[in-house]
CSV table of C-alpha atoms in Angstrom, one decimal:
chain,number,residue,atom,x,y,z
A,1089,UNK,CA,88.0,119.7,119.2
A,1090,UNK,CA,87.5,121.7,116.1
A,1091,UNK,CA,87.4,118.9,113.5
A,1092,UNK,CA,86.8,120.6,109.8
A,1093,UNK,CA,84.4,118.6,107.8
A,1094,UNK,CA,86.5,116.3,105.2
A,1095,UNK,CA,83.8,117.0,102.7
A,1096,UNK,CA,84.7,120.6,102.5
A,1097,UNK,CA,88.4,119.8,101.4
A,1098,UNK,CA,87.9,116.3,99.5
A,1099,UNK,CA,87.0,118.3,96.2
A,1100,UNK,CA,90.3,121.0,96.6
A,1101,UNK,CA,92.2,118.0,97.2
A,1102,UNK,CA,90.9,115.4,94.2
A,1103,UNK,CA,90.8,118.1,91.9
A,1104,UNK,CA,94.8,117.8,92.1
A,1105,UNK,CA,97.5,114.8,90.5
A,1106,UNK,CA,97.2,112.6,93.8
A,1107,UNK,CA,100.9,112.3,94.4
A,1108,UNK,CA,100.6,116.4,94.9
A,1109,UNK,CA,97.5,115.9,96.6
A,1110,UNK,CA,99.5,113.6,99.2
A,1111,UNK,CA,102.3,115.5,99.6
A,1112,UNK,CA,100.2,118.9,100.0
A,1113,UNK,CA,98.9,117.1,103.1
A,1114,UNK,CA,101.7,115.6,104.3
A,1115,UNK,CA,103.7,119.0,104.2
A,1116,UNK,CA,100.8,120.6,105.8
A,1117,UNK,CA,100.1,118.1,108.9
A,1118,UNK,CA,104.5,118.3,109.2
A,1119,UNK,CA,104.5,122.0,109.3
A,1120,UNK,CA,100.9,122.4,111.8
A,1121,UNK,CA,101.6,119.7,114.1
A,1122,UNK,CA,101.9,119.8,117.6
A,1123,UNK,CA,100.3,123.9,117.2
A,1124,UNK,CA,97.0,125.0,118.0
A,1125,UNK,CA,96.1,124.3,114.5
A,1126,UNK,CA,96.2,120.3,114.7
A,1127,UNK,CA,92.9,121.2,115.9
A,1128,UNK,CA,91.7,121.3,112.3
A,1129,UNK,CA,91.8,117.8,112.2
A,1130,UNK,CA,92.3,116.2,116.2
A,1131,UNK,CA,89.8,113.9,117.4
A,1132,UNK,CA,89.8,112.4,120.6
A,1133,UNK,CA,91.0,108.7,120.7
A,1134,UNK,CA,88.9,105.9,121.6
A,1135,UNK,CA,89.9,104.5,124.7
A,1136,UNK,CA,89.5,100.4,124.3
A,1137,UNK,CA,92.7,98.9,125.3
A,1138,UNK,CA,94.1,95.5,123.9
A,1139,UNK,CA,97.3,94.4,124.5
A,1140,UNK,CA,98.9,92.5,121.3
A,1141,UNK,CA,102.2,90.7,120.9
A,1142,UNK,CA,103.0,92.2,124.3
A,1143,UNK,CA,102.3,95.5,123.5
A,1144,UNK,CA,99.7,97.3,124.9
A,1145,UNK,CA,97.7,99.1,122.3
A,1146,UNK,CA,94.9,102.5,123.1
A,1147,UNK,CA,92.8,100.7,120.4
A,1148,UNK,CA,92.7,98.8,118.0
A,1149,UNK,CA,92.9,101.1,114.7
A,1150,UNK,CA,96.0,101.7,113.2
A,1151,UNK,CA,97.6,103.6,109.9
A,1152,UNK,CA,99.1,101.6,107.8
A,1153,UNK,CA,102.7,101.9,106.1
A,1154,UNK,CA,103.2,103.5,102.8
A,1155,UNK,CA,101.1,107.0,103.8
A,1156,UNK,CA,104.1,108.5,105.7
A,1157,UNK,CA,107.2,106.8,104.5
A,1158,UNK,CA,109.3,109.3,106.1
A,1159,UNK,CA,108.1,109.7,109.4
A,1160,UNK,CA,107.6,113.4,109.5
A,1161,UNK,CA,103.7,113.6,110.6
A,1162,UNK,CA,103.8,111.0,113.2
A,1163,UNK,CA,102.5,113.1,115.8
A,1164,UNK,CA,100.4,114.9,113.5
A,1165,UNK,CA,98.7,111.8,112.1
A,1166,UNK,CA,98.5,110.0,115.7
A,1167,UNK,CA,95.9,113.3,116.6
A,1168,UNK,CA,93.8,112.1,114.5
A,1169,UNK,CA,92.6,109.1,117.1
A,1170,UNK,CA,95.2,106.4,116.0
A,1171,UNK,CA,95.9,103.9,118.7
A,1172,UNK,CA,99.2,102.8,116.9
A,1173,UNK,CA,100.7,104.7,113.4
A,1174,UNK,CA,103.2,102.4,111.3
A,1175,UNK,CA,105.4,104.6,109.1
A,1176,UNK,CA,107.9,103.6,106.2
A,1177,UNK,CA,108.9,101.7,104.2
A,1178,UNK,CA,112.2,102.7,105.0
A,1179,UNK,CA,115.4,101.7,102.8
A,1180,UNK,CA,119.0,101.9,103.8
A,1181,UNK,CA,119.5,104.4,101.2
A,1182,UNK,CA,117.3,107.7,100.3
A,1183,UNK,CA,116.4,106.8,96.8
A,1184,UNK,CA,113.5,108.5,94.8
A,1185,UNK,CA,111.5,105.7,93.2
A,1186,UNK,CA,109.6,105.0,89.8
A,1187,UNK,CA,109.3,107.4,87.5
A,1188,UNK,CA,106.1,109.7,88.2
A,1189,UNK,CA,103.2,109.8,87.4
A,1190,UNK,CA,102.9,106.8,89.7
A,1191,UNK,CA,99.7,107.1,91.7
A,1192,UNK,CA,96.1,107.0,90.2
A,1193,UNK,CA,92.6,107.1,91.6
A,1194,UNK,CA,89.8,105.2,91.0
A,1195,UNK,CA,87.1,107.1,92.5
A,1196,UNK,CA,84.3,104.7,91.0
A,1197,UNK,CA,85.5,102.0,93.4
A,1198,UNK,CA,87.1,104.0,96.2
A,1199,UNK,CA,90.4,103.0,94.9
A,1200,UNK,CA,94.1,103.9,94.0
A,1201,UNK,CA,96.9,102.1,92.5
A,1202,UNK,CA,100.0,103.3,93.3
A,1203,UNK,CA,104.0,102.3,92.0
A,1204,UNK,CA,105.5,104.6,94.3
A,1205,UNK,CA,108.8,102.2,94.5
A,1206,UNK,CA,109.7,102.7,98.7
A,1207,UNK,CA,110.6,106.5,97.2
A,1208,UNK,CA,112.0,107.8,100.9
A,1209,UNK,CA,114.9,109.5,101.9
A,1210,UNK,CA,116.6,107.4,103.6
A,1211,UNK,CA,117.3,106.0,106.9
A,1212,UNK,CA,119.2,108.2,108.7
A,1213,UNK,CA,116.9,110.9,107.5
A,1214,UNK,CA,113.6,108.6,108.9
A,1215,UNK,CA,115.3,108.1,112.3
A,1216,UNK,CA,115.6,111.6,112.8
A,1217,UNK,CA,112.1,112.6,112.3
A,1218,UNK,CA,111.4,109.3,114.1
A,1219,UNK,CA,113.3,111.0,117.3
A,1220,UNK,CA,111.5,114.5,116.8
A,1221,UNK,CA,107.7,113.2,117.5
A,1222,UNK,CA,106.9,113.3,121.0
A,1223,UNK,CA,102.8,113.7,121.4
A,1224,UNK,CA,101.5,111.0,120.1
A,1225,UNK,CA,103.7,108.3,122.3
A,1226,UNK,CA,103.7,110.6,125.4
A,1227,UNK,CA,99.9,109.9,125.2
A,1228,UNK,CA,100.4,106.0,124.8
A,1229,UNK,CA,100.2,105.7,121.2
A,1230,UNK,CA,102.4,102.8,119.8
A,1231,UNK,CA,104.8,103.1,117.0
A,1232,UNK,CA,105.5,100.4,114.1
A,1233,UNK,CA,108.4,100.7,111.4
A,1234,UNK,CA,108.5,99.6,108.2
A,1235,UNK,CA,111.8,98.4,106.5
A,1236,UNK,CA,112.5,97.2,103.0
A,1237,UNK,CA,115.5,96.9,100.2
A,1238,UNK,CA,116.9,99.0,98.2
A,1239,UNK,CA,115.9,98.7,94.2
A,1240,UNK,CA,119.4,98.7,93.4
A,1241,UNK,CA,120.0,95.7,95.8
A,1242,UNK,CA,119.9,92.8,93.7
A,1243,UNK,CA,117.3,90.1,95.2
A,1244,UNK,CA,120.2,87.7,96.4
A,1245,UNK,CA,121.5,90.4,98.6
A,1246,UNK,CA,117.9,91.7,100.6
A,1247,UNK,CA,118.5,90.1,103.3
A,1248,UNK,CA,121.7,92.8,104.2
A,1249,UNK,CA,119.3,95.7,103.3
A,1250,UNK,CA,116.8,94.6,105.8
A,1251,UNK,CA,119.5,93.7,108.2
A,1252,UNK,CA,120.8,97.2,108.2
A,1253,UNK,CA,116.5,98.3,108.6
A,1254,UNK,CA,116.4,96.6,111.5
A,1255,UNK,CA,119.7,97.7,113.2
A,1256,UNK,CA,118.6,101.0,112.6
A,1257,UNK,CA,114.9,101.3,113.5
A,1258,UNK,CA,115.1,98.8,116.4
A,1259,UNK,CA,116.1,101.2,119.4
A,1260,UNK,CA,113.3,103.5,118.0
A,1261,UNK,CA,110.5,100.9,117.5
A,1262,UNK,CA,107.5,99.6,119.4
A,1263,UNK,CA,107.1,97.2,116.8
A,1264,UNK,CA,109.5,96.7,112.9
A,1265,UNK,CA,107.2,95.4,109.9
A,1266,UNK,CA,109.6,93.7,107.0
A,1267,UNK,CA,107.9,94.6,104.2
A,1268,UNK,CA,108.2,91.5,101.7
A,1269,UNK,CA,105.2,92.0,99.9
A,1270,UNK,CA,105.4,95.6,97.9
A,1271,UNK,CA,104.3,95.1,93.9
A,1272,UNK,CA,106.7,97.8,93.0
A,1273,UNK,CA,110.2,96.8,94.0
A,1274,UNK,CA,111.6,94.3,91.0
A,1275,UNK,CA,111.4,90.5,92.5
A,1276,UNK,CA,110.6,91.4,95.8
A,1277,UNK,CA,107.7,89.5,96.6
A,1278,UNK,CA,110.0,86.6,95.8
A,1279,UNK,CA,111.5,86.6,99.2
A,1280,UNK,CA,107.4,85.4,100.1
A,1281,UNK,CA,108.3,81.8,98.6
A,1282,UNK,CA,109.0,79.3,101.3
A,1283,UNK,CA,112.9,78.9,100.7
A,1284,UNK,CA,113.7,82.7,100.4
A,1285,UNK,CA,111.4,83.8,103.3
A,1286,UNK,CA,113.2,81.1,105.9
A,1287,UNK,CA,116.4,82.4,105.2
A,1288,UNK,CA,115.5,86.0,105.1
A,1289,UNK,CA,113.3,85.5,108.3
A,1290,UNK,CA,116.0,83.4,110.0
A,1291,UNK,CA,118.8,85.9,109.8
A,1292,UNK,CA,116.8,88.8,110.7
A,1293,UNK,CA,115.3,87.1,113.7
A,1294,UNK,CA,118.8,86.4,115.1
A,1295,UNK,CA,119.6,89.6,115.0
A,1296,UNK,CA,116.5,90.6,116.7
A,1297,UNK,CA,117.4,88.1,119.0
A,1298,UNK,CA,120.9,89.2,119.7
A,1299,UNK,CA,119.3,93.1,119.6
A,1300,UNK,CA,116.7,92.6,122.1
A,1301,UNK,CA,119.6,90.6,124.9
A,1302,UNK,CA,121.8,94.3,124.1
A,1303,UNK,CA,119.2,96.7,125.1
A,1304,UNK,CA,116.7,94.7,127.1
A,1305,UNK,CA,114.3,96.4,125.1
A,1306,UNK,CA,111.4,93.5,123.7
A,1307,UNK,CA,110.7,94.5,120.3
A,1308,UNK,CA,107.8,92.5,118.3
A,1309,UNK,CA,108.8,91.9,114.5
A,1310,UNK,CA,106.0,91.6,112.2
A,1311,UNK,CA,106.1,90.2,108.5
A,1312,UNK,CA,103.5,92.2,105.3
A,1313,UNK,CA,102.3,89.8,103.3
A,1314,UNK,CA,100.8,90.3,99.5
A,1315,UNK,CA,96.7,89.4,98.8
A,1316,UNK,CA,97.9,87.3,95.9
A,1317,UNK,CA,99.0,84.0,97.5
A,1318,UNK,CA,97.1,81.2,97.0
A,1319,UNK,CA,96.0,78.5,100.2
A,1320,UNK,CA,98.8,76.2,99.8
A,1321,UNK,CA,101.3,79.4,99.3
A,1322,UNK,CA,99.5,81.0,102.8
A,1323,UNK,CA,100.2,77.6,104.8
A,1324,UNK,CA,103.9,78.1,104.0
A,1325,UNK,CA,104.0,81.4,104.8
A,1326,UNK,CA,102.3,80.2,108.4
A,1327,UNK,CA,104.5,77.7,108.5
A,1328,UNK,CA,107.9,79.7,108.3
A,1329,UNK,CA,106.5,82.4,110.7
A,1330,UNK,CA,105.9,80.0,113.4
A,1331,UNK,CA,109.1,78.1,112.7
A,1332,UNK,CA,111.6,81.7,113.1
A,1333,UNK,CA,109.8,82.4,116.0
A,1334,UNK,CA,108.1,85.5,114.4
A,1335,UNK,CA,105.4,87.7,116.6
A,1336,UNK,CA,103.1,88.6,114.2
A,1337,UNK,CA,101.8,89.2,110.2
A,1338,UNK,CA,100.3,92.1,108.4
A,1339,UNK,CA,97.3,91.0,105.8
A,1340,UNK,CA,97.4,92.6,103.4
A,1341,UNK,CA,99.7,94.8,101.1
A,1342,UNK,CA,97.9,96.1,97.6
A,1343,UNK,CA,96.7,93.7,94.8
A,1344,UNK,CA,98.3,93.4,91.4
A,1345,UNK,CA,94.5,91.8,90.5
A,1346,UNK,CA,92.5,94.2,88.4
A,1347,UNK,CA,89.0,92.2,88.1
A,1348,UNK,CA,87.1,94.7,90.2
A,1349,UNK,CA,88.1,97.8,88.5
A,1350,UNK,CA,88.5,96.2,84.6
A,1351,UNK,CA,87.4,99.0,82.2
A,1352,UNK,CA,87.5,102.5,84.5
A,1353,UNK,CA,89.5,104.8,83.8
A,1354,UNK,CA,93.6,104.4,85.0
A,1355,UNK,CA,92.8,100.4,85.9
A,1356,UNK,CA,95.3,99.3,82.9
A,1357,UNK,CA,98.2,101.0,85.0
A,1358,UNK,CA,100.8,99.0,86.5
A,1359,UNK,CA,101.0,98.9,90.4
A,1360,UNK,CA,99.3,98.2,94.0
A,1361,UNK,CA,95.6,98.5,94.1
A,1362,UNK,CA,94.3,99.7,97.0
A,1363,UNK,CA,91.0,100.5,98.5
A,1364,UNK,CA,87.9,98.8,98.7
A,1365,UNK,CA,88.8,96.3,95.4
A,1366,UNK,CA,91.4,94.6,98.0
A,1367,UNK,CA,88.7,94.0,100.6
A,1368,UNK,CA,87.7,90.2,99.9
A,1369,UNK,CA,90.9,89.1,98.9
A,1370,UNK,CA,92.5,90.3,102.6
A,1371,UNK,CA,90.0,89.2,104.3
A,1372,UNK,CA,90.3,85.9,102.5
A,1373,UNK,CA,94.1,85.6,102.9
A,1374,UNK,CA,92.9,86.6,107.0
A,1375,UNK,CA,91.1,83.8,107.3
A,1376,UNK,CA,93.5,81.3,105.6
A,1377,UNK,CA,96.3,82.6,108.0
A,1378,UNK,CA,93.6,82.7,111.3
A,1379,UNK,CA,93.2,78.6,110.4
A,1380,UNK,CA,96.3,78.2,110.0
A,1381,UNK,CA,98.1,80.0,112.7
A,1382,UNK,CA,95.8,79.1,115.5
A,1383,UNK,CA,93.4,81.8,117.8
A,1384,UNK,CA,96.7,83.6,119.4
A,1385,UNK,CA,98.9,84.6,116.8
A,1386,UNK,CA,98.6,88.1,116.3
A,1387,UNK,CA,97.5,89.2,113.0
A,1388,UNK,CA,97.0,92.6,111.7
A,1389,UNK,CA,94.2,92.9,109.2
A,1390,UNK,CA,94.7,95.9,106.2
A,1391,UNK,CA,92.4,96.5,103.3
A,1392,UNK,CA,89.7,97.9,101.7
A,1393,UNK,CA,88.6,99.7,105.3
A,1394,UNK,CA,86.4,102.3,104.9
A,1395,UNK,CA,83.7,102.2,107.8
A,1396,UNK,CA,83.4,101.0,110.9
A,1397,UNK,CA,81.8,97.5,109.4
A,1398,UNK,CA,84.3,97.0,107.5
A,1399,UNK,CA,86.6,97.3,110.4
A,1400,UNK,CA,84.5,94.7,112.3
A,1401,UNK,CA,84.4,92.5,109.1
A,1402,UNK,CA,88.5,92.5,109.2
A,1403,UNK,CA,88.0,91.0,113.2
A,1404,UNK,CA,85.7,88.7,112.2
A,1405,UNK,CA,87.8,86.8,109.8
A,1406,UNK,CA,90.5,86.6,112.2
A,1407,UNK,CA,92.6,90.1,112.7
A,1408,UNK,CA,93.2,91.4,116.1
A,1409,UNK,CA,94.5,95.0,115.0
A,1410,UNK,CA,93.3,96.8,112.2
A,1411,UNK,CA,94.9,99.3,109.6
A,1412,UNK,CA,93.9,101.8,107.2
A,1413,UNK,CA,95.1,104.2,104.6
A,1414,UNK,CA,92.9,104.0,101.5
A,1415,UNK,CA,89.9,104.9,103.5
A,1416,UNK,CA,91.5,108.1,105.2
A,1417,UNK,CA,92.2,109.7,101.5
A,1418,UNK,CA,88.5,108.6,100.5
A,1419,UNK,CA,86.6,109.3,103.8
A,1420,UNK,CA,88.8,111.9,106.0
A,1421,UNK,CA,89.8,111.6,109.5
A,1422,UNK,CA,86.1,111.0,111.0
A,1423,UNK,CA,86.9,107.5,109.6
A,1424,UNK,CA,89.3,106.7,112.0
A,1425,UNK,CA,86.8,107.2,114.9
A,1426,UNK,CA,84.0,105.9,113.3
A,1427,UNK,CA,86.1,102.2,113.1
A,1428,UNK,CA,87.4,102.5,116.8
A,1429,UNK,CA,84.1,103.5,117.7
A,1430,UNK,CA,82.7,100.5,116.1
A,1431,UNK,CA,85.4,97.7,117.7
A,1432,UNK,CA,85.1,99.1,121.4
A,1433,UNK,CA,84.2,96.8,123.7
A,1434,UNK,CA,81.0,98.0,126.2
């Protein structure tokens, strides 16, 4: 292992626009993957095993959607000591998202907010790069998918653009996430009220249904959720999961709050916040869904991590997986480790 210090390429990096920043890296990890130079960043995975929605998982520290939304640095990533990688959100259609600029950080609060828009290229284009990584799940490392609508899909007709997600990622998932809960997509967090998510949830879990007798394949469906729901809104959401028969939830998506960064510099822009501003909040909607759901619903826990107690903070209010993304652009790859490190059981 030849891990380069994060500190020595934080400065190169934030001295960029982030949105070039990301995609420098990106195009980087996609070109130097599975070559002697993923050594730069590899670290050796903590082994401490949990098995999760039926799904056996190398540990319990995952990356969350939005970093990779194409799927091209899954193996890449994975190296970096992930026991699962969750890649998306993919759309039916490629489409290139909200105008740019359209991702700002906050470096006083170890933030970013971001109105990326589910910019991707596509489905068929995802699936294909989904196909080419091979290193990470030959070494056990679980793979989640992450499928959402279409901008130009008006609201009333979501439920065929996830339809066609799940079609498509579901003979090359471990686990699909239906991303509901996305700030930047017109109306979409609409489809979290209790009306519009039964429908949407009863139709794709169906299919799933009908998918799963095809293949034989087993194929957990999770459901991201927003920070910004209120108790009574969380019990719904509860509620509806149980009643489709749904395996699992992801807490939380970004923030459209703005209390913890009010006054700096880029707070005033419109989009997700992300980093350690959403912290509370997910672990507040964690806890909500934990009472509500009972001890052995699986929940994944997402926000604000960016050390290994705030990884053990995210299981303590109910989460049995954790993600980050944040973090890895604030503190580098050693971050990852440092969280597993600090859930592994003696």
């Amino acid at each position: 292992m030849s891990l380069v210090p994060y500190a020595l390429t934080r400065p190169f990096l934030f001295g960029l626009d982030p949105e070039h920043a990301h995609e420098l890296t990106l195009g980087a990890i996609a070109r130097l993957q599975n070559t002697p130079a993923q050594c730069l960043w590899a670290q050796t995975r903590i082994a401490d095993p949990v098995t999760v929605a039926g799904l056996r998982f190398p540990n319990r520290i995952g990356l969350a959607a939005g970093l990779d939304k194409n799927g091209r640095c899954i193996d890449g990533l994975g190296a970096m000591g992930f026991g699962f990688i969750e890649v998306g959100t993919v759309t039916p259609k490629g489409q290139p998202g909200n105008d740019k600029p359209r991702m700002f950080r906050i470096p006083e609060k170890e933030a970013l907010i971001n109105r990326l828009g589910f910019n991707n290229e596509g489905l068929a284009s995802f699936i294909a790069n989904v196909q080419r990584a091979r290193s990470f799940r030959a070494a056990g490392g679980l793979l989640g998918l992450n499928i959402g609508k279409n901008a130009a899909t008006p609201i009333e007709n979501a439920v065929d653009d996830y339809l066609i997600g799940l079609e498509g990622v579901f003979p090359h998932a471990d686990y699909i996430t239906v991303n509901i809960s996305s700030p930047n997509t017109k109306n979409l967090r609409a489809l979290q009220s209790d009306e519009a998510l039964d429908a949407l949830l009863s139709r794709l879990q169906t299919r799933k249904l009908e998918l799963q007798q095809a293949s034989g394949r087993q194929v957990p469906m999770f459901v991201k959720i927003a920070p910004d729901l209120d108790e009574g809104q969380v019990a719904v959401i509860a509620q509806t999961l149980q009643k489709n028969g749904i395996d699992g939830v992801i807490a939380t998506n970004t923030t459209i709050a703005r209390e913890a960064v009010q006054g700096l510099p880029h707070a005033g822009e419109t989009g997700g916040l992300s980093g350690r501003p959403v912290f509370e909040a997910s672990n507040r909607v964690i806890r909500l869904l934990r009472a509500a759901l009972g001890s052995n619903y699986p929940i994944i826990g997402v926000g604000g991590v960016l050390s290994g107690e705030d990884a053990r903070a995210k299981i303590a209010a109910g989460a049995d997986l954790v993600q980050i993304y944040t973090g890895l652009i604030y503190k580098g790859p050693a971050l990852v480790a440092d969280c597993a490190r600090a859930l592994a059981r003696p």
